[in-house]
Amino acid sequence: MATLRFKAIEESMKHKPVSVPSPSEKISDFFGIYVFDKSKMLKYLSSDAYEAVMDAIVQGTRIDRKMADQVASGMKTWAMSHGVTHYTHWFQPLTEGTAEKHDTFVEIAADGSAIEQFSGKLLAQQEPDASSFPSGGIRNTFEARGYTAWDPTSPAFIMENTLIIPTIFISYTGEALDYKTPMLKALHALDKAAVEVCQYFDKDVTKVISNLGWEQEYFLVDEAVYNARPDLILTGRTLMGHASAKNQQLEDQYFGQIPNRVLNFMKELEFEAYKLGIPVKTRHNEVAPNQYELAPIYEETNLAIDHNLLIMQLMRTVSRKHNFIVLLHEKPFSGINGSGKHNNWSVATNTGVNLLSPGKTPKSNLQFLTFLINTLAALYKHNALIKASIASAGNQHRLGANEAPPAIISAFLGQQLNKMLDEIETRVTDEKMTPDEKTVIKLDIGKIPEILLDNTDRNRTSPFAFTGNKFEFRAVGSSANCASAMTALNAALAEQLVEFKKQVDELIEKGVKKDEAILQLLRKLIKASKAIRFEGNGYSEEWKAEAAKRGLDCEASVPKMYHAYLTEQSRELFRKTNVFTDVEMEARSEVRMELFIKKIQIEARVLSDLTVNHILPTVVEYQSRLIENVNGLKSLYSAEDFKALSGRRLAQIKDISLAVETVEKLVSEMVEARKAANRIDDVDERAIAYSDKVFPFLEEIRYHVDKLELIVDNERWPLPKYRELLFIR
Ligand code: ADP
Ligand code: MG
């Protein structure tokens, strides 16, 4: 039975580093060659068409049909110069990853000859057969069709002879069916709200964007060994496997030498990424064996997300060339760190100012404090929703598992900045400030850049940490589309800024000076959102108790976390920012719940199959050998000698039988629990049943199977073990 496993291991030993051609040019010579970026647009578009695209990017104006025709034609000419034959609308359905449908440029003319064509109509809109993408019932209720529409703010690019056009995906009646549409709306809401607030400080600000720098963690496993693990193939994670004698306890992996096979994979991945204009910057080992991280330089959020999705796609294809499989699941291996995707996030103006970075003058620092404190207020108000935005069946293994903060959102600012906020809280009052008081405050605020310079303490246990000029949102899962988190976060800040502006204006109207009005409101927000600030150890048990006392959302069950999307507070947020309608929110809620159910359902089925058909037969076979052996001893020895010689063996035979009985019982109970859950009509209730009643069996069954792995003859064990999966030779 174990032959498959050993063949796989043998096969994996044959995998040597695959050589990668090293490019003869500098990176800057081929960076973005496959992207229809500004330089190509200038070359291939008329100046009118170029302006139309730029206006669409900066001001969100619509591109009319005539201009779209010109853009399409320019794109086609450029793409064909690279041997492109097909085009596709690329979109982000509510499943994982991206979707596309390829069409050729070729049309047949009336005389039967072939001609390459690409019109503005085809560029602007497509109707993919979308019936199999999750819609939460939107398409059933409204109209069966859905369509994709060009997103000119993310440039088209070429992959494998295909021109790829980033698009949004919506139902025929206009409801979003994807991740991109609501995110673009959230970014738009933030832009509007933030520009208004920036006007207090700088009249030249006309546009505010959100920036995102993601850090993608992932595991690599050898392809041959992976192929012998049905659980990895079907669920992306190992559902069983005893810890290897050595895993991450020596802490020798982080910043250690990257094995050649892996290095070559990374080089090719980077090469491909550069050609697609993805500014990959760092690569290094992570904490766990076979775990790595890749991070680009930050970009505008919409583009950064498209690039993240592209990188995940590239990782899958490039890894295969190197006989690896990339694991993007949040927790592929039990007992070993999982993978996340830190989202480094900031907001910046068209004047080149990072609003989350202290400036050089008291005025710019007051602006910095305004954005910082409003962010805290938004995070506080919507902490449950922001947590829901990163919740998933995969990510629940990671949060609160002593490698990531608990399932509670809090913000870390660092000692110095905290002191600064405390100071504003005590010094500023609702009374008119004296000139002396003003001077003191100004001096204090002016000091921020210096105090931040030597503020090097970075709390690694915080889910939302201020790191000098950005917040690092660390709770995002490695396989997630960052758009979910970025939509919630940017929308929450947008709503908060609108409220802030309204209240400042009211004070100004009452005759309070602008700076004083701003300070008074900041003080109010500091006081009101204090509960979200936490500087201590986010991994500790004390924090869980403390957070509950502070009234932060401590829900740990994923389906129940999702309920935060449907509270009146969240509905109001999304309505006000125009991000989701009520219909969309309800539809999405259903999609999320369904996805959660399906994930656990598949895991439960795979675990049943592996246990009943792979593990238990092996165990029983091994036990029969033991029984044979004992019977042999019995025939050879006197009763007294036999007793002395076979006591432990007999006990082991009994232990195995007990374990087999237990596992079989648990498996059938799990099947029953699943059946019972399936009978529940309400999707929320069903998801909760899967979480509370089915999910716990996965851990319990695995516990017994992993113990059996230690008992049974290594030669017979059917599945590659952790040590064989985790160390690349
Ligand atoms: P770490 O110490 O966590 O590895 P780094 O300083 O290397 O963090 O940065 C991680 C990511 O943060 C990179 O993608 C980087 O480009 C991004 N980043 C840096 N500054 C900003 C910013 N102002 N806004 C958003 N992301 C940023
Ligand atoms: Mg980081």
PDB file of N, CA, C and O in Angstrom, residues 283-344:
ATOM      1  N   ARG A 283      12.412  38.908  -1.200  1.00  0.00           N
ATOM      2  CA  ARG A 283      12.108  37.477  -1.126  1.00  0.00           C
ATOM      3  C   ARG A 283      12.885  36.943   0.069  1.00  0.00           C
ATOM      4  O   ARG A 283      14.046  37.270   0.261  1.00  0.00           O
ATOM      5  N   HIS A 284      12.256  36.168   0.866  1.00  0.00           N
ATOM      6  CA  HIS A 284      13.013  35.510   1.929  1.00  0.00           C
ATOM      7  C   HIS A 284      12.274  34.317   2.493  1.00  0.00           C
ATOM      8  O   HIS A 284      11.097  34.100   2.200  1.00  0.00           O
ATOM      9  N   ASN A 285      13.006  33.548   3.298  1.00  0.00           N
ATOM     10  CA  ASN A 285      12.397  32.415   3.980  1.00  0.00           C
ATOM     11  C   ASN A 285      11.476  32.945   5.049  1.00  0.00           C
ATOM     12  O   ASN A 285      11.686  34.021   5.586  1.00  0.00           O
ATOM     13  N   GLU A 286      10.477  32.137   5.393  1.00  0.00           N
ATOM     14  CA  GLU A 286       9.661  32.484   6.546  1.00  0.00           C
ATOM     15  C   GLU A 286      10.019  31.564   7.700  1.00  0.00           C
ATOM     16  O   GLU A 286      10.996  30.824   7.639  1.00  0.00           O
ATOM     17  N   VAL A 287       9.209  31.623   8.741  1.00  0.00           N
ATOM     18  CA  VAL A 287       9.539  30.912   9.977  1.00  0.00           C
ATOM     19  C   VAL A 287       9.499  29.388   9.814  1.00  0.00           C
ATOM     20  O   VAL A 287      10.349  28.667  10.312  1.00  0.00           O
ATOM     21  N   ALA A 288       8.505  28.896   9.096  1.00  0.00           N
ATOM     22  CA  ALA A 288       8.306  27.451   9.005  1.00  0.00           C
ATOM     23  C   ALA A 288       9.159  26.862   7.883  1.00  0.00           C
ATOM     24  O   ALA A 288       9.504  27.564   6.936  1.00  0.00           O
ATOM     25  N   PRO A 289       9.486  25.559   7.977  1.00  0.00           N
ATOM     26  CA  PRO A 289      10.230  24.940   6.879  1.00  0.00           C
ATOM     27  C   PRO A 289       9.413  25.001   5.597  1.00  0.00           C
ATOM     28  O   PRO A 289       8.189  24.840   5.633  1.00  0.00           O
ATOM     29  N   ASN A 290      10.092  25.238   4.487  1.00  0.00           N
ATOM     30  CA  ASN A 290       9.420  25.337   3.178  1.00  0.00           C
ATOM     31  C   ASN A 290       8.498  26.537   3.045  1.00  0.00           C
ATOM     32  O   ASN A 290       7.692  26.586   2.129  1.00  0.00           O
ATOM     33  N   GLN A 291       8.581  27.476   3.980  1.00  0.00           N
ATOM     34  CA  GLN A 291       7.689  28.638   3.886  1.00  0.00           C
ATOM     35  C   GLN A 291       8.490  29.859   3.444  1.00  0.00           C
ATOM     36  O   GLN A 291       9.607  30.080   3.928  1.00  0.00           O
ATOM     37  N   TYR A 292       7.887  30.628   2.538  1.00  0.00           N
ATOM     38  CA  TYR A 292       8.594  31.771   1.964  1.00  0.00           C
ATOM     39  C   TYR A 292       7.670  32.978   1.884  1.00  0.00           C
ATOM     40  O   TYR A 292       6.466  32.858   2.065  1.00  0.00           O
ATOM     41  N   GLU A 293       8.286  34.111   1.590  1.00  0.00           N
ATOM     42  CA  GLU A 293       7.482  35.328   1.443  1.00  0.00           C
ATOM     43  C   GLU A 293       7.983  36.138   0.269  1.00  0.00           C
ATOM     44  O   GLU A 293       9.176  36.163  -0.018  1.00  0.00           O
ATOM     45  N   LEU A 294       7.061  36.794  -0.384  1.00  0.00           N
ATOM     46  CA  LEU A 294       7.410  37.671  -1.495  1.00  0.00           C
ATOM     47  C   LEU A 294       6.631  38.975  -1.324  1.00  0.00           C
ATOM     48  O   LEU A 294       5.443  38.946  -1.017  1.00  0.00           O
ATOM     49  N   ALA A 295       7.307  40.099  -1.486  1.00  0.00           N
ATOM     50  CA  ALA A 295       6.605  41.379  -1.338  1.00  0.00           C
ATOM     51  C   ALA A 295       7.076  42.356  -2.407  1.00  0.00           C
ATOM     52  O   ALA A 295       8.258  42.455  -2.687  1.00  0.00           O
ATOM     53  N   PRO A 296       6.131  43.040  -3.016  1.00  0.00           N
ATOM     54  CA  PRO A 296       6.491  44.084  -3.971  1.00  0.00           C
ATOM     55  C   PRO A 296       6.544  45.451  -3.290  1.00  0.00           C
ATOM     56  O   PRO A 296       6.192  45.566  -2.112  1.00  0.00           O
ATOM     57  N   ILE A 297       6.947  46.444  -4.035  1.00  0.00           N
ATOM     58  CA  ILE A 297       6.815  47.821  -3.560  1.00  0.00           C
ATOM     59  C   ILE A 297       5.322  48.166  -3.625  1.00  0.00           C
ATOM     60  O   ILE A 297       4.632  47.742  -4.544  1.00  0.00           O
ATOM     61  N   TYR A 298       4.865  48.928  -2.650  1.00  0.00           N
ATOM     62  CA  TYR A 298       3.433  49.221  -2.606  1.00  0.00           C
ATOM     63  C   TYR A 298       2.966  49.996  -3.834  1.00  0.00           C
ATOM     64  O   TYR A 298       3.740  50.704  -4.474  1.00  0.00           O
ATOM     65  N   GLU A 299       1.671  49.845  -4.132  1.00  0.00           N
ATOM     66  CA  GLU A 299       1.064  50.517  -5.282  1.00  0.00           C
ATOM     67  C   GLU A 299      -0.335  50.980  -4.892  1.00  0.00           C
ATOM     68  O   GLU A 299      -0.837  50.617  -3.833  1.00  0.00           O
ATOM     69  N   GLU A 300      -0.959  51.698  -5.792  1.00  0.00           N
ATOM     70  CA  GLU A 300      -2.356  52.093  -5.597  1.00  0.00           C
ATOM     71  C   GLU A 300      -3.154  50.795  -5.358  1.00  0.00           C
ATOM     72  O   GLU A 300      -2.898  49.770  -6.000  1.00  0.00           O
ATOM     73  N   THR A 301      -4.123  50.854  -4.459  1.00  0.00           N
ATOM     74  CA  THR A 301      -4.751  49.623  -3.971  1.00  0.00           C
ATOM     75  C   THR A 301      -5.372  48.744  -5.063  1.00  0.00           C
ATOM     76  O   THR A 301      -5.167  47.530  -5.068  1.00  0.00           O
ATOM     77  N   ASN A 302      -6.105  49.327  -5.987  1.00  0.00           N
ATOM     78  CA  ASN A 302      -6.748  48.521  -7.038  1.00  0.00           C
ATOM     79  C   ASN A 302      -5.701  47.783  -7.870  1.00  0.00           C
ATOM     80  O   ASN A 302      -5.822  46.590  -8.142  1.00  0.00           O
ATOM     81  N   LEU A 303      -4.642  48.483  -8.208  1.00  0.00           N
ATOM     82  CA  LEU A 303      -3.578  47.871  -8.996  1.00  0.00           C
ATOM     83  C   LEU A 303      -2.840  46.818  -8.164  1.00  0.00           C
ATOM     84  O   LEU A 303      -2.529  45.724  -8.648  1.00  0.00           O
ATOM     85  N   ALA A 304      -2.586  47.162  -6.911  1.00  0.00           N
ATOM     86  CA  ALA A 304      -1.869  46.233  -6.029  1.00  0.00           C
ATOM     87  C   ALA A 304      -2.642  44.920  -5.902  1.00  0.00           C
ATOM     88  O   ALA A 304      -2.045  43.838  -5.881  1.00  0.00           O
ATOM     89  N   ILE A 305      -3.965  45.018  -5.848  1.00  0.00           N
ATOM     90  CA  ILE A 305      -4.764  43.797  -5.697  1.00  0.00           C
ATOM     91  C   ILE A 305      -4.731  42.970  -6.978  1.00  0.00           C
ATOM     92  O   ILE A 305      -4.554  41.751  -6.940  1.00  0.00           O
ATOM     93  N   ASP A 306      -4.857  43.645  -8.117  1.00  0.00           N
ATOM     94  CA  ASP A 306      -4.741  42.900  -9.380  1.00  0.00           C
ATOM     95  C   ASP A 306      -3.382  42.210  -9.442  1.00  0.00           C
ATOM     96  O   ASP A 306      -3.268  41.062  -9.873  1.00  0.00           O
ATOM     97  N   HIS A 307      -2.360  42.915  -9.007  1.00  0.00           N
ATOM     98  CA  HIS A 307      -1.015  42.334  -9.043  1.00  0.00           C
ATOM     99  C   HIS A 307      -0.870  41.167  -8.068  1.00  0.00           C
ATOM    100  O   HIS A 307      -0.178  40.200  -8.344  1.00  0.00           O
ATOM    101  N   ASN A 308      -1.536  41.270  -6.941  1.00  0.00           N
ATOM    102  CA  ASN A 308      -1.480  40.155  -5.998  1.00  0.00           C
ATOM    103  C   ASN A 308      -2.155  38.914  -6.584  1.00  0.00           C
ATOM    104  O   ASN A 308      -1.656  37.788  -6.481  1.00  0.00           O
ATOM    105  N   LEU A 309      -3.301  39.136  -7.232  1.00  0.00           N
ATOM    106  CA  LEU A 309      -4.005  37.996  -7.846  1.00  0.00           C
ATOM    107  C   LEU A 309      -3.162  37.388  -8.963  1.00  0.00           C
ATOM    108  O   LEU A 309      -3.097  36.170  -9.130  1.00  0.00           O
ATOM    109  N   LEU A 310      -2.492  38.274  -9.699  1.00  0.00           N
ATOM    110  CA  LEU A 310      -1.631  37.796 -10.776  1.00  0.00           C
ATOM    111  C   LEU A 310      -0.452  36.991 -10.237  1.00  0.00           C
ATOM    112  O   LEU A 310      -0.084  35.956 -10.797  1.00  0.00           O
ATOM    113  N   ILE A 311       0.127  37.482  -9.159  1.00  0.00           N
ATOM    114  CA  ILE A 311       1.275  36.770  -8.563  1.00  0.00           C
ATOM    115  C   ILE A 311       0.841  35.387  -8.105  1.00  0.00           C
ATOM    116  O   ILE A 311       1.542  34.394  -8.326  1.00  0.00           O
ATOM    117  N   MET A 312      -0.345  35.303  -7.506  1.00  0.00           N
ATOM    118  CA  MET A 312      -0.800  33.996  -7.045  1.00  0.00           C
ATOM    119  C   MET A 312      -0.977  33.053  -8.245  1.00  0.00           C
ATOM    120  O   MET A 312      -0.641  31.878  -8.178  1.00  0.00           O
ATOM    121  N   GLN A 313      -1.466  33.614  -9.344  1.00  0.00           N
ATOM    122  CA  GLN A 313      -1.634  32.829 -10.570  1.00  0.00           C
ATOM    123  C   GLN A 313      -0.261  32.405 -11.117  1.00  0.00           C
ATOM    124  O   GLN A 313      -0.061  31.245 -11.468  1.00  0.00           O
ATOM    125  N   LEU A 314       0.661  33.363 -11.166  1.00  0.00           N
ATOM    126  CA  LEU A 314       2.013  33.051 -11.659  1.00  0.00           C
ATOM    127  C   LEU A 314       2.694  32.000 -10.791  1.00  0.00           C
ATOM    128  O   LEU A 314       3.373  31.104 -11.283  1.00  0.00           O
ATOM    129  N   MET A 315       2.500  32.124  -9.478  1.00  0.00           N
ATOM    130  CA  MET A 315       3.113  31.165  -8.567  1.00  0.00           C
ATOM    131  C   MET A 315       2.679  29.749  -8.911  1.00  0.00           C
ATOM    132  O   MET A 315       3.474  28.817  -8.897  1.00  0.00           O
ATOM    133  N   ARG A 316       1.389  29.608  -9.211  1.00  0.00           N
ATOM    134  CA  ARG A 316       0.868  28.274  -9.516  1.00  0.00           C
ATOM    135  C   ARG A 316       1.511  27.717 -10.772  1.00  0.00           C
ATOM    136  O   ARG A 316       1.909  26.551 -10.813  1.00  0.00           O
ATOM    137  N   THR A 317       1.625  28.544 -11.814  1.00  0.00           N
ATOM    138  CA  THR A 317       2.151  28.005 -13.069  1.00  0.00           C
ATOM    139  C   THR A 317       3.674  27.849 -13.016  1.00  0.00           C
ATOM    140  O   THR A 317       4.199  26.827 -13.444  1.00  0.00           O
ATOM    141  N   VAL A 318       4.370  28.852 -12.475  1.00  0.00           N
ATOM    142  CA  VAL A 318       5.837  28.764 -12.460  1.00  0.00           C
ATOM    143  C   VAL A 318       6.309  27.642 -11.528  1.00  0.00           C
ATOM    144  O   VAL A 318       7.263  26.931 -11.835  1.00  0.00           O
ATOM    145  N   SER A 319       5.625  27.455 -10.413  1.00  0.00           N
ATOM    146  CA  SER A 319       6.070  26.422  -9.470  1.00  0.00           C
ATOM    147  C   SER A 319       6.062  25.043 -10.132  1.00  0.00           C
ATOM    148  O   SER A 319       6.960  24.236  -9.910  1.00  0.00           O
ATOM    149  N   ARG A 320       5.089  24.796 -10.979  1.00  0.00           N
ATOM    150  CA  ARG A 320       5.003  23.483 -11.642  1.00  0.00           C
ATOM    151  C   ARG A 320       6.214  23.213 -12.524  1.00  0.00           C
ATOM    152  O   ARG A 320       6.688  22.084 -12.603  1.00  0.00           O
ATOM    153  N   LYS A 321       6.694  24.272 -13.167  1.00  0.00           N
ATOM    154  CA  LYS A 321       7.882  24.102 -14.007  1.00  0.00           C
ATOM    155  C   LYS A 321       9.077  23.649 -13.185  1.00  0.00           C
ATOM    156  O   LYS A 321      10.019  23.083 -13.704  1.00  0.00           O
ATOM    157  N   HIS A 322       9.051  23.969 -11.905  1.00  0.00           N
ATOM    158  CA  HIS A 322      10.166  23.618 -11.024  1.00  0.00           C
ATOM    159  C   HIS A 322       9.830  22.404 -10.162  1.00  0.00           C
ATOM    160  O   HIS A 322      10.470  22.167  -9.146  1.00  0.00           O
ATOM    161  N   ASN A 323       8.809  21.678 -10.577  1.00  0.00           N
ATOM    162  CA  ASN A 323       8.356  20.487  -9.850  1.00  0.00           C
ATOM    163  C   ASN A 323       7.967  20.786  -8.406  1.00  0.00           C
ATOM    164  O   ASN A 323       8.220  20.000  -7.493  1.00  0.00           O
ATOM    165  N   PHE A 324       7.401  21.952  -8.244  1.00  0.00           N
ATOM    166  CA  PHE A 324       6.858  22.325  -6.943  1.00  0.00           C
ATOM    167  C   PHE A 324       5.359  22.564  -7.078  1.00  0.00           C
ATOM    168  O   PHE A 324       4.873  22.848  -8.169  1.00  0.00           O
ATOM    169  N   ILE A 325       4.688  22.492  -5.941  1.00  0.00           N
ATOM    170  CA  ILE A 325       3.318  22.983  -5.884  1.00  0.00           C
ATOM    171  C   ILE A 325       3.327  24.071  -4.823  1.00  0.00           C
ATOM    172  O   ILE A 325       3.936  23.917  -3.762  1.00  0.00           O
ATOM    173  N   VAL A 326       2.686  25.187  -5.132  1.00  0.00           N
ATOM    174  CA  VAL A 326       2.631  26.265  -4.151  1.00  0.00           C
ATOM    175  C   VAL A 326       1.349  26.095  -3.331  1.00  0.00           C
ATOM    176  O   VAL A 326       0.289  25.786  -3.869  1.00  0.00           O
ATOM    177  N   LEU A 327       1.497  26.219  -2.029  1.00  0.00           N
ATOM    178  CA  LEU A 327       0.333  26.124  -1.148  1.00  0.00           C
ATOM    179  C   LEU A 327       0.017  27.516  -0.617  1.00  0.00           C
ATOM    180  O   LEU A 327       0.831  28.115   0.086  1.00  0.00           O
ATOM    181  N   LEU A 328      -1.158  28.008  -0.974  1.00  0.00           N
ATOM    182  CA  LEU A 328      -1.541  29.354  -0.522  1.00  0.00           C
ATOM    183  C   LEU A 328      -2.521  29.287   0.644  1.00  0.00           C
ATOM    184  O   LEU A 328      -2.932  30.312   1.171  1.00  0.00           O
ATOM    185  N   HIS A 329      -2.887  28.084   1.041  1.00  0.00           N
ATOM    186  CA  HIS A 329      -3.810  27.916   2.160  1.00  0.00           C
ATOM    187  C   HIS A 329      -3.218  28.544   3.426  1.00  0.00           C
ATOM    188  O   HIS A 329      -2.003  28.552   3.611  1.00  0.00           O
ATOM    189  N   GLU A 330      -4.092  29.049   4.290  1.00  0.00           N
ATOM    190  CA  GLU A 330      -3.637  29.712   5.515  1.00  0.00           C
ATOM    191  C   GLU A 330      -2.990  28.751   6.505  1.00  0.00           C
ATOM    192  O   GLU A 330      -2.205  29.173   7.349  1.00  0.00           O
ATOM    193  N   LYS A 331      -3.329  27.485   6.422  1.00  0.00           N
ATOM    194  CA  LYS A 331      -2.771  26.558   7.408  1.00  0.00           C
ATOM    195  C   LYS A 331      -2.590  25.171   6.791  1.00  0.00           C
ATOM    196  O   LYS A 331      -3.353  24.248   7.098  1.00  0.00           O
ATOM    197  N   PRO A 332      -1.585  25.013   5.942  1.00  0.00           N
ATOM    198  CA  PRO A 332      -1.430  23.703   5.287  1.00  0.00           C
ATOM    199  C   PRO A 332      -0.978  22.608   6.244  1.00  0.00           C
ATOM    200  O   PRO A 332      -1.274  21.448   6.031  1.00  0.00           O
ATOM    201  N   PHE A 333      -0.237  22.995   7.288  1.00  0.00           N
ATOM    202  CA  PHE A 333       0.321  21.993   8.201  1.00  0.00           C
ATOM    203  C   PHE A 333      -0.028  22.328   9.644  1.00  0.00           C
ATOM    204  O   PHE A 333       0.185  23.461  10.085  1.00  0.00           O
ATOM    205  N   SER A 334      -0.489  21.324  10.355  1.00  0.00           N
ATOM    206  CA  SER A 334      -0.813  21.555  11.757  1.00  0.00           C
ATOM    207  C   SER A 334       0.476  21.658  12.571  1.00  0.00           C
ATOM    208  O   SER A 334       1.481  21.035  12.245  1.00  0.00           O
ATOM    209  N   GLY A 335       0.460  22.462  13.603  1.00  0.00           N
ATOM    210  CA  GLY A 335       1.617  22.566  14.492  1.00  0.00           C
ATOM    211  C   GLY A 335       2.757  23.396  13.943  1.00  0.00           C
ATOM    212  O   GLY A 335       3.823  23.501  14.544  1.00  0.00           O
ATOM    213  N   ILE A 336       2.555  23.981  12.786  1.00  0.00           N
ATOM    214  CA  ILE A 336       3.588  24.796  12.140  1.00  0.00           C
ATOM    215  C   ILE A 336       2.921  26.102  11.745  1.00  0.00           C
ATOM    216  O   ILE A 336       1.734  26.108  11.414  1.00  0.00           O
ATOM    217  N   ASN A 337       3.672  27.188  11.755  1.00  0.00           N
ATOM    218  CA  ASN A 337       3.063  28.467  11.399  1.00  0.00           C
ATOM    219  C   ASN A 337       2.277  28.404  10.091  1.00  0.00           C
ATOM    220  O   ASN A 337       2.694  27.732   9.162  1.00  0.00           O
ATOM    221  N   GLY A 338       1.210  29.136  10.046  1.00  0.00           N
ATOM    222  CA  GLY A 338       0.439  29.237   8.812  1.00  0.00           C
ATOM    223  C   GLY A 338       0.895  30.439   8.001  1.00  0.00           C
ATOM    224  O   GLY A 338       1.886  31.093   8.335  1.00  0.00           O
ATOM    225  N   SER A 339       0.168  30.722   6.926  1.00  0.00           N
ATOM    226  CA  SER A 339       0.555  31.821   6.048  1.00  0.00           C
ATOM    227  C   SER A 339      -0.470  32.944   6.074  1.00  0.00           C
ATOM    228  O   SER A 339      -1.670  32.695   6.045  1.00  0.00           O
ATOM    229  N   GLY A 340       0.049  34.154   6.092  1.00  0.00           N
ATOM    230  CA  GLY A 340      -0.820  35.315   6.044  1.00  0.00           C
ATOM    231  C   GLY A 340      -0.427  36.199   4.884  1.00  0.00           C
ATOM    232  O   GLY A 340       0.424  35.840   4.060  1.00  0.00           O
ATOM    233  N   LYS A 341      -1.095  37.336   4.817  1.00  0.00           N
ATOM    234  CA  LYS A 341      -0.751  38.303   3.780  1.00  0.00           C
ATOM    235  C   LYS A 341      -0.885  39.682   4.412  1.00  0.00           C
ATOM    236  O   LYS A 341      -1.970  40.261   4.412  1.00  0.00           O
ATOM    237  N   HIS A 342       0.191  40.147   5.022  1.00  0.00           N
ATOM    238  CA  HIS A 342       0.140  41.470   5.646  1.00  0.00           C
ATOM    239  C   HIS A 342      -0.250  42.509   4.607  1.00  0.00           C
ATOM    240  O   HIS A 342       0.315  42.527   3.518  1.00  0.00           O
ATOM    241  N   ASN A 343      -1.201  43.341   4.951  1.00  0.00           N
ATOM    242  CA  ASN A 343      -1.606  44.432   4.063  1.00  0.00           C
ATOM    243  C   ASN A 343      -1.084  45.749   4.624  1.00  0.00           C
ATOM    244  O   ASN A 343      -1.635  46.281   5.588  1.00  0.00           O
ATOM    245  N   ASN A 344       0.000  46.252   4.042  1.00  0.00           N
ATOM    246  CA  ASN A 344       0.529  47.556   4.449  1.00  0.00           C
ATOM    247  C   ASN A 344      -0.294  48.606   3.729  1.00  0.00           C
ATOM    248  O   ASN A 344      -0.341  48.629   2.493  1.00  0.00           O
TER     249      ASN A 344
END
